[in-house]
mmCIF file of C-alpha atoms in Angstrom:
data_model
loop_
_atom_site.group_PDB
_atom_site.id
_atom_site.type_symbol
_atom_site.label_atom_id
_atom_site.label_comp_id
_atom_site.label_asym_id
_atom_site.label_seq_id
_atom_site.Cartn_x
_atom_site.Cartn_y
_atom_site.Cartn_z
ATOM 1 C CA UNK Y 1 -20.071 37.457 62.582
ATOM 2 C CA UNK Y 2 -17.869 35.449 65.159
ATOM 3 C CA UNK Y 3 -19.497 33.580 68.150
ATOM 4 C CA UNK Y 4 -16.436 33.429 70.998
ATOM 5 C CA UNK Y 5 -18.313 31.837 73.797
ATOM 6 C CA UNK Y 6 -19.933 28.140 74.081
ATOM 7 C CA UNK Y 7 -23.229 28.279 76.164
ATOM 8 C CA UNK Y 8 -23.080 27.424 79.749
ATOM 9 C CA UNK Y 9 -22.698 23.398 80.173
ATOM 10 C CA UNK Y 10 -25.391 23.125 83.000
ATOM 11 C CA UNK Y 11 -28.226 25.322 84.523
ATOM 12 C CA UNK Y 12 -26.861 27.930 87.177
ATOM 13 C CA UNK Y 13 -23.267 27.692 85.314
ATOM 14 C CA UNK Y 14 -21.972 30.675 85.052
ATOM 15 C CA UNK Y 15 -19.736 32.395 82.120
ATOM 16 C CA UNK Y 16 -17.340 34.779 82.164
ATOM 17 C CA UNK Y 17 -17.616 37.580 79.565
ATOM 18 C CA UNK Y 18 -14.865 39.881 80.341
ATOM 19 C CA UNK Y 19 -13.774 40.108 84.744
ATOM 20 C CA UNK Y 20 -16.927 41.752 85.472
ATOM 21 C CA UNK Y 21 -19.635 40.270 83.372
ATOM 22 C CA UNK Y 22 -20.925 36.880 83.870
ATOM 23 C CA UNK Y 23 -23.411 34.664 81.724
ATOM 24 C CA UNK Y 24 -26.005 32.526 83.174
ATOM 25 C CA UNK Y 25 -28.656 30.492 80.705
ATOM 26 C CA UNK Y 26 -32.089 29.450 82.039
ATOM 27 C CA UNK Y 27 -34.182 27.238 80.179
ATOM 28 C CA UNK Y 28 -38.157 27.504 79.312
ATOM 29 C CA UNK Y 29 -41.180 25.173 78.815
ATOM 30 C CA UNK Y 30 -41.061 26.081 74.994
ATOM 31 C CA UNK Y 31 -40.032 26.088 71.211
ATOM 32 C CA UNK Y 32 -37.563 28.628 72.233
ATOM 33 C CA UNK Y 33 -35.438 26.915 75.270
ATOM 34 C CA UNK Y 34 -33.942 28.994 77.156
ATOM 35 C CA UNK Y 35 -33.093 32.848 78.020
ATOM 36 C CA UNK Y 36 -29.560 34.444 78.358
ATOM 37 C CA UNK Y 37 -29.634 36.496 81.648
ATOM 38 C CA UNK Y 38 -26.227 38.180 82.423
ATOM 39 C CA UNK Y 39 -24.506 39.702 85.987
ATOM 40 C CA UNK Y 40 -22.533 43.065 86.083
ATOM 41 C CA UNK Y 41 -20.283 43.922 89.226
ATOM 42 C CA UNK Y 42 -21.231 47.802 89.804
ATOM 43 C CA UNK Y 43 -20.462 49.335 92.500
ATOM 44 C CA UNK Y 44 -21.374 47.488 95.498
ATOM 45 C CA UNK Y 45 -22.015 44.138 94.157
ATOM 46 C CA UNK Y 46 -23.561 42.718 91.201
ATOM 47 C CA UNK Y 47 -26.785 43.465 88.631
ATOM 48 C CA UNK Y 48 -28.906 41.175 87.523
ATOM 49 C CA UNK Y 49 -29.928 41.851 83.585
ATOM 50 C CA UNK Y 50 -33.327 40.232 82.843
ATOM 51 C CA UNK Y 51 -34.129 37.190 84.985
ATOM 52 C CA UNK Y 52 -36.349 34.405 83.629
ATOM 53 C CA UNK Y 53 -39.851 33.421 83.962
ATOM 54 C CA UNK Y 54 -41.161 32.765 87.352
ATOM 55 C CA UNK Y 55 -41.505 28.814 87.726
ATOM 56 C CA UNK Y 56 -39.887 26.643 90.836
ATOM 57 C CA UNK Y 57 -37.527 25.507 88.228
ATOM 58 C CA UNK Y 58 -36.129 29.040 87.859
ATOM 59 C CA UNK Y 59 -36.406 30.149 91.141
ATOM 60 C CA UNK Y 60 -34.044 26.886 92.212
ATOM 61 C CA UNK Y 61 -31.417 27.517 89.730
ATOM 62 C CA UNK Y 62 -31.389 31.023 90.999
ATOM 63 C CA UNK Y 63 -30.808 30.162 94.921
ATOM 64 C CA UNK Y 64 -27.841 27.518 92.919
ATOM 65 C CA UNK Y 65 -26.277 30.549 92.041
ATOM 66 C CA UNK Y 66 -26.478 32.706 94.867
ATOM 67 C CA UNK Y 67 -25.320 29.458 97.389
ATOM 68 C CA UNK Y 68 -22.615 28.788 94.620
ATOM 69 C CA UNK Y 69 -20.848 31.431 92.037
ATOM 70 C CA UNK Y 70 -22.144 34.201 94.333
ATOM 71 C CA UNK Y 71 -21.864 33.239 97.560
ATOM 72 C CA UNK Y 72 -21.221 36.000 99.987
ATOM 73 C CA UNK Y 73 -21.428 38.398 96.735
ATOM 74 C CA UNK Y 74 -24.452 40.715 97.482
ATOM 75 C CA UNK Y 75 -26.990 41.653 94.338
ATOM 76 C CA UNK Y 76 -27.541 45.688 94.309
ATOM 77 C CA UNK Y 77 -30.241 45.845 91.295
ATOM 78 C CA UNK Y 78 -32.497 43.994 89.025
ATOM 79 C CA UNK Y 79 -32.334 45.446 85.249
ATOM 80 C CA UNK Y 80 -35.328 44.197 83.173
ATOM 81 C CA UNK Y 81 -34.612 45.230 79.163
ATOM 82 C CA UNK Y 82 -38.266 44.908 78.867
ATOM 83 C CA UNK Y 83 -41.766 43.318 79.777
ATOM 84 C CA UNK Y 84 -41.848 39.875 78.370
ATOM 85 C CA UNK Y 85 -42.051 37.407 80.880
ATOM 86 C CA UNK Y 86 -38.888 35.560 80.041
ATOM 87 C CA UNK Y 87 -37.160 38.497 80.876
ATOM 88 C CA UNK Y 88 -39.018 39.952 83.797
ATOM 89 C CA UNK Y 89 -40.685 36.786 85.182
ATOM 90 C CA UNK Y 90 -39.036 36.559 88.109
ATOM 91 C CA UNK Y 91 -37.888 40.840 88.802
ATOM 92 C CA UNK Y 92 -40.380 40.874 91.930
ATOM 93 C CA UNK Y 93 -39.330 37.312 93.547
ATOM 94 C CA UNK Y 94 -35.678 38.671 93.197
ATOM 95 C CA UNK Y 95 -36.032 42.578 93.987
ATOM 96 C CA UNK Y 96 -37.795 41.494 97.281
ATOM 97 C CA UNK Y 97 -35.426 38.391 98.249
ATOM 98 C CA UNK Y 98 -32.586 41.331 97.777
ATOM 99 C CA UNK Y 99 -34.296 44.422 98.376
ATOM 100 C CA UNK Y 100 -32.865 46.134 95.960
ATOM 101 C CA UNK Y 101 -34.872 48.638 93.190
ATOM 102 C CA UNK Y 102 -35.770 47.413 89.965
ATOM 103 C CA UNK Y 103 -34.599 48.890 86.653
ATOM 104 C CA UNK Y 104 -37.024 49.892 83.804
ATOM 105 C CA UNK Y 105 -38.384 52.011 81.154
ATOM 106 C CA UNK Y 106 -41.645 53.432 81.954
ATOM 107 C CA UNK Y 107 -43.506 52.287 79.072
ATOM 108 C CA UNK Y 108 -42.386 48.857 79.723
ATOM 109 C CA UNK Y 109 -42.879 49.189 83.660
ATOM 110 C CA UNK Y 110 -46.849 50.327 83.240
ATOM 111 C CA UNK Y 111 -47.493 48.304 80.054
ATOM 112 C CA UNK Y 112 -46.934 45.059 82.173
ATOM 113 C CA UNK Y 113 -48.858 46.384 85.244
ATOM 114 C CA UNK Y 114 -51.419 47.315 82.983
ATOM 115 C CA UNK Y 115 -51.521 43.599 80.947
ATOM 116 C CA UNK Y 116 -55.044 42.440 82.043
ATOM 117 C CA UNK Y 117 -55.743 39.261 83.971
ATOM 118 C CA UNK Y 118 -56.981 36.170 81.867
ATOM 119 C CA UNK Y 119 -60.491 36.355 80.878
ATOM 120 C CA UNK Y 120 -63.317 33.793 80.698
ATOM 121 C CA UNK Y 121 -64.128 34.813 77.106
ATOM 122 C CA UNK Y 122 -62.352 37.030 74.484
ATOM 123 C CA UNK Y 123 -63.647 40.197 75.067
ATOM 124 C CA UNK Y 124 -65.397 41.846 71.748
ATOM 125 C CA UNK Y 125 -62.216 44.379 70.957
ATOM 126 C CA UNK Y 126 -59.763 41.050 70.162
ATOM 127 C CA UNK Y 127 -62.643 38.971 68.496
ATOM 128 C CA UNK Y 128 -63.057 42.079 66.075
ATOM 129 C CA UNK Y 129 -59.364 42.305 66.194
ATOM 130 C CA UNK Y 130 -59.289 38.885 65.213
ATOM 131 C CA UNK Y 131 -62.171 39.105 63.007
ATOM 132 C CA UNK Y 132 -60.711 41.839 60.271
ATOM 133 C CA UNK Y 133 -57.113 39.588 60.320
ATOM 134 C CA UNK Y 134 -59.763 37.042 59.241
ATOM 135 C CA UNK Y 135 -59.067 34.490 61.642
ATOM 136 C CA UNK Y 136 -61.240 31.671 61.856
ATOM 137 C CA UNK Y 137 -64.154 32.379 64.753
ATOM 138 C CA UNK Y 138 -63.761 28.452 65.616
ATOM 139 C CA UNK Y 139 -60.188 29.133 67.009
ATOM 140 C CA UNK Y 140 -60.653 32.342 69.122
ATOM 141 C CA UNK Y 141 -60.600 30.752 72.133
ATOM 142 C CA UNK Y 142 -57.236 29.619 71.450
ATOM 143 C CA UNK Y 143 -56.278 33.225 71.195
ATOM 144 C CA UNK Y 144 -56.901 33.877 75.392
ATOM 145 C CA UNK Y 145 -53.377 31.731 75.571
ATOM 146 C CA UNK Y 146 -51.678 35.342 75.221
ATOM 147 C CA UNK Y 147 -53.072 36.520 78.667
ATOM 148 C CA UNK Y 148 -51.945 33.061 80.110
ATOM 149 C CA UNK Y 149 -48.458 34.571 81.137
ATOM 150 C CA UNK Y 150 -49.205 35.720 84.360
ATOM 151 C CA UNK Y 151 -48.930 32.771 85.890
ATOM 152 C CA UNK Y 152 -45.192 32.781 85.047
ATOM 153 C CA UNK Y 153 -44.756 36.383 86.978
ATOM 154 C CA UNK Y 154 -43.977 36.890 90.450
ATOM 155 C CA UNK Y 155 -45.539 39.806 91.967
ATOM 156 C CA UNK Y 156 -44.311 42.927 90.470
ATOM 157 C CA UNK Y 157 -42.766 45.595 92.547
ATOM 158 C CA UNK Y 158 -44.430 48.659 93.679
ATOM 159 C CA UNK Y 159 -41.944 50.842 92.334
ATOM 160 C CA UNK Y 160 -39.140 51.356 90.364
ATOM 161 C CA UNK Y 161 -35.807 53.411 88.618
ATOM 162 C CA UNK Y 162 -36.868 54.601 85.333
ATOM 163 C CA UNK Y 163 -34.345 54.069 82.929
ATOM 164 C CA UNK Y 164 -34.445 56.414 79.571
ATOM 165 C CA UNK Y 165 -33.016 56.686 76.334
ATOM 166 C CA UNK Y 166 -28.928 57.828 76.674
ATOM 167 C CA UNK Y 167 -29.106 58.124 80.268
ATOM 168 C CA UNK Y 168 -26.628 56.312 82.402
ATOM 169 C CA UNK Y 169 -27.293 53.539 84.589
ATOM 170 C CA UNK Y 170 -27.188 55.186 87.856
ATOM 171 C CA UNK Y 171 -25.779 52.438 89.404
ATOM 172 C CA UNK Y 172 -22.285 52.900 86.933
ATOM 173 C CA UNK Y 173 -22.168 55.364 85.106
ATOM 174 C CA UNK Y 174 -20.079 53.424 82.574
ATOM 175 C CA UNK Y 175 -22.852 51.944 81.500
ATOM 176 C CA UNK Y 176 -25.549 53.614 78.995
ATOM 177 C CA UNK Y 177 -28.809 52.935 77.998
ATOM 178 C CA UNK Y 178 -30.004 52.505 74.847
ATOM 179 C CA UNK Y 179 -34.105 52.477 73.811
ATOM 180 C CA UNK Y 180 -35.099 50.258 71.080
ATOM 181 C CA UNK Y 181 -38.435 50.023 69.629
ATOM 182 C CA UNK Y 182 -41.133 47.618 67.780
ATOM 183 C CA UNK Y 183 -40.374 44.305 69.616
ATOM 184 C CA UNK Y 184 -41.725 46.230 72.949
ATOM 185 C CA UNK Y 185 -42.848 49.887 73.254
ATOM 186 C CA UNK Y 186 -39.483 50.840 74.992
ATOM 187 C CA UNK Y 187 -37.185 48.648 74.888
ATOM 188 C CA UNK Y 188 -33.985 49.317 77.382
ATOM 189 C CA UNK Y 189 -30.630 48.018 75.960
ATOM 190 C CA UNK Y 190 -27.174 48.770 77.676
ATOM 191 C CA UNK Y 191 -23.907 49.582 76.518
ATOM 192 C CA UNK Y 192 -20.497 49.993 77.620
ATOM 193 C CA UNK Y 193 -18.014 51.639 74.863
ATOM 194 C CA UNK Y 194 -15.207 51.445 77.254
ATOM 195 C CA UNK Y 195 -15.718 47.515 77.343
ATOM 196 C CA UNK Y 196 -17.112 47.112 74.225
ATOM 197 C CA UNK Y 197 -19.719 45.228 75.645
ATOM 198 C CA UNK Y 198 -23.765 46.022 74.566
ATOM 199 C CA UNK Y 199 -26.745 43.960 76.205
ATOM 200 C CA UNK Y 200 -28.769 43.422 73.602
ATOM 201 C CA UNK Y 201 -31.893 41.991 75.068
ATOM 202 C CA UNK Y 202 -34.512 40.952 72.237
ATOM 203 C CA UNK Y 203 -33.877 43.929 70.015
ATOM 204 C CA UNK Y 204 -31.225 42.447 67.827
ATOM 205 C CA UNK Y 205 -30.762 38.318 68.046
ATOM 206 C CA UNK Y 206 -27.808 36.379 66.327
ATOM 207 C CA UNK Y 207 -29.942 33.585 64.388
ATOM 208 C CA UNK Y 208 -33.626 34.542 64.272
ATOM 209 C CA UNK Y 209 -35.310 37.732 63.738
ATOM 210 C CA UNK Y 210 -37.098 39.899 66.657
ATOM 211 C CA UNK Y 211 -41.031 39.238 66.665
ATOM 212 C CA UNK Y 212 -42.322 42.356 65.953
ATOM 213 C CA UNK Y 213 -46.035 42.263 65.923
ATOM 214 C CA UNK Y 214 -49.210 44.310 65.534
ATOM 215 C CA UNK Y 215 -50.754 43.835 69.151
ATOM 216 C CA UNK Y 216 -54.362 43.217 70.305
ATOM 217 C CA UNK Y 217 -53.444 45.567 72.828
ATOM 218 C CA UNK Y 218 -52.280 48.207 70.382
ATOM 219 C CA UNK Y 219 -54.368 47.574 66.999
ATOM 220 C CA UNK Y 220 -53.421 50.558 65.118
ATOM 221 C CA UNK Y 221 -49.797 50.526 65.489
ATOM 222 C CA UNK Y 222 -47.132 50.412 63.064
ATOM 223 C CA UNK Y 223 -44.368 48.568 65.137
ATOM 224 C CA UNK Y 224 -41.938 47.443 62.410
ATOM 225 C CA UNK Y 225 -41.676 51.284 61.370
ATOM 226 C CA UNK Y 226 -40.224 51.755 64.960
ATOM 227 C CA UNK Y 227 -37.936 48.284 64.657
ATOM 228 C CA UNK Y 228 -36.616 49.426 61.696
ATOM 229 C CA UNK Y 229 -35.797 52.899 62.690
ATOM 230 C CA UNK Y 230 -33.967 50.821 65.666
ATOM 231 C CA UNK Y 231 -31.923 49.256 63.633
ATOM 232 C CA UNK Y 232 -30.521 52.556 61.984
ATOM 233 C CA UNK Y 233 -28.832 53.080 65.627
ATOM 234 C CA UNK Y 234 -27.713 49.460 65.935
ATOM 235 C CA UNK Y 235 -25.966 49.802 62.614
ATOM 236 C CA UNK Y 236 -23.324 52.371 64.305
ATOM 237 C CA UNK Y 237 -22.648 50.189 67.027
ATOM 238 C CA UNK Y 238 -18.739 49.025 65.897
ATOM 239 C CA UNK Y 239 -18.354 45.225 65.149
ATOM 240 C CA UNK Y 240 -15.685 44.787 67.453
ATOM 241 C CA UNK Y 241 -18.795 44.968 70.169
ATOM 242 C CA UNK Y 242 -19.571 41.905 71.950
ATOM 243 C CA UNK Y 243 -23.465 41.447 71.771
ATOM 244 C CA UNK Y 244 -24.893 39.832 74.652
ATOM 245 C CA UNK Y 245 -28.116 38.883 72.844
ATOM 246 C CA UNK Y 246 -31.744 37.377 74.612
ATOM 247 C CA UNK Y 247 -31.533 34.404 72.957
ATOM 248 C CA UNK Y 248 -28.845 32.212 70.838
ATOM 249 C CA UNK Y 249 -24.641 32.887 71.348
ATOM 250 C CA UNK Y 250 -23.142 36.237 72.075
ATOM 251 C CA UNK Y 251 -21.681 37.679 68.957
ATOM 252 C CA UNK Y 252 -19.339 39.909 67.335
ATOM 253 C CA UNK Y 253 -20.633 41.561 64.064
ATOM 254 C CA UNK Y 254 -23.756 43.886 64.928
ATOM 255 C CA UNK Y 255 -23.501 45.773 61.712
ATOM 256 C CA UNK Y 256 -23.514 42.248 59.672
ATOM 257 C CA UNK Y 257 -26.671 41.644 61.739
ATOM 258 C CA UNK Y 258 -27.856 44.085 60.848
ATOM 259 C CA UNK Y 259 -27.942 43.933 56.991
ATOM 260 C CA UNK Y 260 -28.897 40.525 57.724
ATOM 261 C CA UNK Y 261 -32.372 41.643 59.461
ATOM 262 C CA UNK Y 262 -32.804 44.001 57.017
ATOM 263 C CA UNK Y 263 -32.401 42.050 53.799
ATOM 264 C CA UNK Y 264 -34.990 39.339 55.806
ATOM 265 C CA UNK Y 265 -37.729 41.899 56.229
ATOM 266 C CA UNK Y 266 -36.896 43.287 52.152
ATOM 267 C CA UNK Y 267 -37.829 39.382 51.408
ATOM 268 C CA UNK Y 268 -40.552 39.418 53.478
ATOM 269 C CA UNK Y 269 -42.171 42.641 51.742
ATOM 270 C CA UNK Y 270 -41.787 41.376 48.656
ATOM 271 C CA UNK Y 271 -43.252 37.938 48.988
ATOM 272 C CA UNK Y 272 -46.405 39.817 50.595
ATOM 273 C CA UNK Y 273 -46.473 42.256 47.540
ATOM 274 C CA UNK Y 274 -46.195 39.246 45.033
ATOM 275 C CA UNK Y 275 -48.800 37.006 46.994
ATOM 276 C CA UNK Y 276 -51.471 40.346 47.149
ATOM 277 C CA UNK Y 277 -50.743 40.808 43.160
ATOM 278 C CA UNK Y 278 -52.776 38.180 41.999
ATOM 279 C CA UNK Y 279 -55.463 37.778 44.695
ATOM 280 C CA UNK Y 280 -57.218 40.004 48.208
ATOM 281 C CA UNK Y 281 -55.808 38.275 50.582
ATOM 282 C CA UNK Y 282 -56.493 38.382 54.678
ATOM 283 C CA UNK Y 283 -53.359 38.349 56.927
ATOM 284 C CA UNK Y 284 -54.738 35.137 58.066
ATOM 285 C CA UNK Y 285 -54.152 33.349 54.536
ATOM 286 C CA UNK Y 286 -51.016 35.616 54.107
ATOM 287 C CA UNK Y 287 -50.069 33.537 57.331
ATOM 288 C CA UNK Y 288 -49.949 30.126 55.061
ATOM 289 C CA UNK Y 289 -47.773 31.656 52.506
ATOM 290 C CA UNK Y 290 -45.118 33.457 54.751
ATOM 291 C CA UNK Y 291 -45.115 30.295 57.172
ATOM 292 C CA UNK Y 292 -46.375 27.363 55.102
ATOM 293 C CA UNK Y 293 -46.205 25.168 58.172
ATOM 294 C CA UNK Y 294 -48.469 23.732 61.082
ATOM 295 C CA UNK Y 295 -48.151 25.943 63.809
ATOM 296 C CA UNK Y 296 -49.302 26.037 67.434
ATOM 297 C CA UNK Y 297 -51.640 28.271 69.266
ATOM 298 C CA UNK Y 298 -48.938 30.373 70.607
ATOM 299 C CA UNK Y 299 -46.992 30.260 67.645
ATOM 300 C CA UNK Y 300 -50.108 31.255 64.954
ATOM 301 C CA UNK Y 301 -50.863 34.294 67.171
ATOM 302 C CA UNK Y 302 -47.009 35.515 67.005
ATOM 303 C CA UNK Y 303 -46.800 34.747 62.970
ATOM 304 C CA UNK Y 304 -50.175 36.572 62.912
ATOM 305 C CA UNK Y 305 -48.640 39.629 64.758
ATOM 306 C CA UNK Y 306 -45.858 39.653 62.582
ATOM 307 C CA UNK Y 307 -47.440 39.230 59.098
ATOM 308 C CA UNK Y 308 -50.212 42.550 60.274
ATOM 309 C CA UNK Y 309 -46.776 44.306 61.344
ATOM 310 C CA UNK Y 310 -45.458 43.856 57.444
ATOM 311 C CA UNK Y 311 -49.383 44.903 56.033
ATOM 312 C CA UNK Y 312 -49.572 47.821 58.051
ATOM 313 C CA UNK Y 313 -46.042 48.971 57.389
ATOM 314 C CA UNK Y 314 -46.880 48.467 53.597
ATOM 315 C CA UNK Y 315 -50.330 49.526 53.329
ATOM 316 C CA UNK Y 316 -48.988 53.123 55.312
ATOM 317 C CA UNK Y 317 -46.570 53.462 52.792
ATOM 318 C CA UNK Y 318 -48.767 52.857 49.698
ATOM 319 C CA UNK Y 319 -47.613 49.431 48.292
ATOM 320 C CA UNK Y 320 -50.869 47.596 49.656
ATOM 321 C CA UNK Y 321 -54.301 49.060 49.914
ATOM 322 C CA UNK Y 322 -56.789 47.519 51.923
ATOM 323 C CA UNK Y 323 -60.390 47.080 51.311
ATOM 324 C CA UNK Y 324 -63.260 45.725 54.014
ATOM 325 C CA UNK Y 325 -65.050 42.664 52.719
ATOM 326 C CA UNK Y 326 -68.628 42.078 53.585
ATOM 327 C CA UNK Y 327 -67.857 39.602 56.540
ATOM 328 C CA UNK Y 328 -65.936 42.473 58.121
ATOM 329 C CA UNK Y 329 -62.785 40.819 56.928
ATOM 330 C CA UNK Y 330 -59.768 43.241 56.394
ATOM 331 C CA UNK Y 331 -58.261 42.073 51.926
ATOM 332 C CA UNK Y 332 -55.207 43.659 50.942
ATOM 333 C CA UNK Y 333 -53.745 44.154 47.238
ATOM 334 C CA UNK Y 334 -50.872 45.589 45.845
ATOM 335 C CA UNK Y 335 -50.704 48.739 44.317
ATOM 336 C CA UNK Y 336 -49.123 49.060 41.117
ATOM 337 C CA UNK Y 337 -46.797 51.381 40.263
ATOM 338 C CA UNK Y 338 -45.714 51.908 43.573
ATOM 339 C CA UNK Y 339 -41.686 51.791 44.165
ATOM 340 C CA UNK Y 340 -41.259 48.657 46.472
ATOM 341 C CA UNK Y 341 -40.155 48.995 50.126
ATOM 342 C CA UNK Y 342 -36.334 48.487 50.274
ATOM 343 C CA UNK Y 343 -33.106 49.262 51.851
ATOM 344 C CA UNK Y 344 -31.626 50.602 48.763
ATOM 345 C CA UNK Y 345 -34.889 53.252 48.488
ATOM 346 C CA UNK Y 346 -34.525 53.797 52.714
ATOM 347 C CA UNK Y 347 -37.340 52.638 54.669
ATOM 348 C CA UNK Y 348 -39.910 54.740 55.304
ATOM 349 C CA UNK Y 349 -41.242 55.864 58.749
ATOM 350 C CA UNK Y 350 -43.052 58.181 61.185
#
């Protein structure tokens, strides 16, 4: 892998990636500083690609750049890879200060209009949620900091251009989108073979792995199934693209990457198999052994998310079985015998 660009020096700095492709950084309130937004001249002017959470701090740096790099340069679309608010924070204050259409996949679109508002109490479905990951009831309250987010979203827009998987961005048709899965239901990457150029968004990072997590909004799902399958397309992508990740540097080397990822998740199968050998363990104790470190409220609930993604992709694929204690608390074991999930055996989906 080979990192070609230095991060912008100062908020509302731009980059240039290439004559028609600029960089812009914009930092958050959290573990994980910042977001990589990028701008793409199409015809008529310029697209914004993700946008950053909606605080006065953003929304300055934003008017910086439109007073400064972009003066008398005219926006033409908002493209939002997906629903997190990092990237999509901030689509309705800048769709409506340009009035220009927002860019999305439907199931990314409706699953943020459909994200409920904060509630006084956690309502029964998450505390039994909670309950069979074996979480402790003491702490559930610190759970509700998931549904905090709205705060950092400006009002969404009423409508908007769905975007779908190998269809071409209408506004160039140089430009094609690509749907990932498992980090969000439909996750909208973009990619230009003629520059070499693909938009990564969250679905494939330089440095640190995509969260992909079982959801209290989704219990039953099997998201790392539908990473995984993701990264089977990523893997043809040629390594002489430039990746213009979410997070971290932009990159050359998505098929390195991508071996990377999946020789991380192999690990992380195999310390979960080992750890169930011996003992039934929740997901909540198999939290302490795949991050043996304090972690925060927001932080607990994503490592949670992530170590039910690895049980449920395990236990569907026979390596774990899972057996309901009398506290309503989910145990897994392994199951002997059973070939181990690996990239030599293929990993198995839906």
């Amino acid at each position: 892998m080979t990192f070609p660009y230095s991060p912008p020096h100062s908020d509302g700095e731009l980059v240039e990636i290439g004559p028609d492709v600029r960089w812009l950084r914009m930092p958050m309130p959290y573990a994980l500083d910042h977001v990589n937004i990028y701008l793409v001249r199409v015809a008529g002017g310029w697209l914004i690609v993700d946008t950053g959470l909606d605080s006065p701090e953003a929304r300055g740096i934003w008017e910086e750049v439109f007073s400064g790099p972009l003066a008398g340069e005219k926006v033409v679309g908002v493209y939002c890879t997906h629903y997190h608010v990092d990237h999509l924070g901030l689509a309705g204050y800048l769709t409506e200060r340009w009035r220009v259409p927002l860019f999305m996949t439907y199931e990314e679109y409706y699953t943020l209009r459909g994200w409920p508002d904060l509630p006084q109490e956690v309502p029964w479905q998450h505390a039994e949620f909670f309950q069979r990951a074996g979480f402790p009831q003491e702490l559930l309250p610190q759970t509700l900091v998931m549904f905090d987010f709205a705060r950092e979203i400006s009002p969404m827009p009423l409508s908007f251009v769905r975007l779908q998987d190998r269809s071409h961005l209408p506004l160039d048709e140089e430009w094609q989108v690509i749907v990932g899965r498992g980090h969000s239901p439909e996750h909208a990457l973009l990619l230009s073979k003629a520059r070499k150029i693909l938009i990564s968004g969250d679905q494939l990072l330089p440095s640190i792995s995509t969260n992909v997590s079982v959801s209290v909004m989704n219990p039953e799902d099997d998201p790392l199934s539908h990473w995984l399958a993701s990264l089977d397309r990523l893997a043809t992508i040629p390594d002489d693209v430039l990746v213009l990740p979410g997070h971290g540097l932009p990159f050359r080397g998505a098929r390195k990457r991508v071996a990377e990822l999946r020789g991380h998740h192999r690990r992380r199968f195999q310390v979960i198999v080992d750890a169930c050998a011996g003992s039934e363990l929740s997901a909540y104790e198999l939290v302490k052994v795949l991050y043996p470190f304090a972690l925060g409220d927001f932080d607990l609930q994503l490592a949670l998310g992530e170590c039910l993604s690895h049980v449920r992709y395990l236990a569907c694929r026979g390596r774990l079985e899972a057996r309901l204690d009398g506290e309503g608390i989910n145990r897994y074991r392994s199951v002997r015998g059973v070939r181990a999930a690996n990239g030599g055996a293929g990993f198995c989906r839906d």
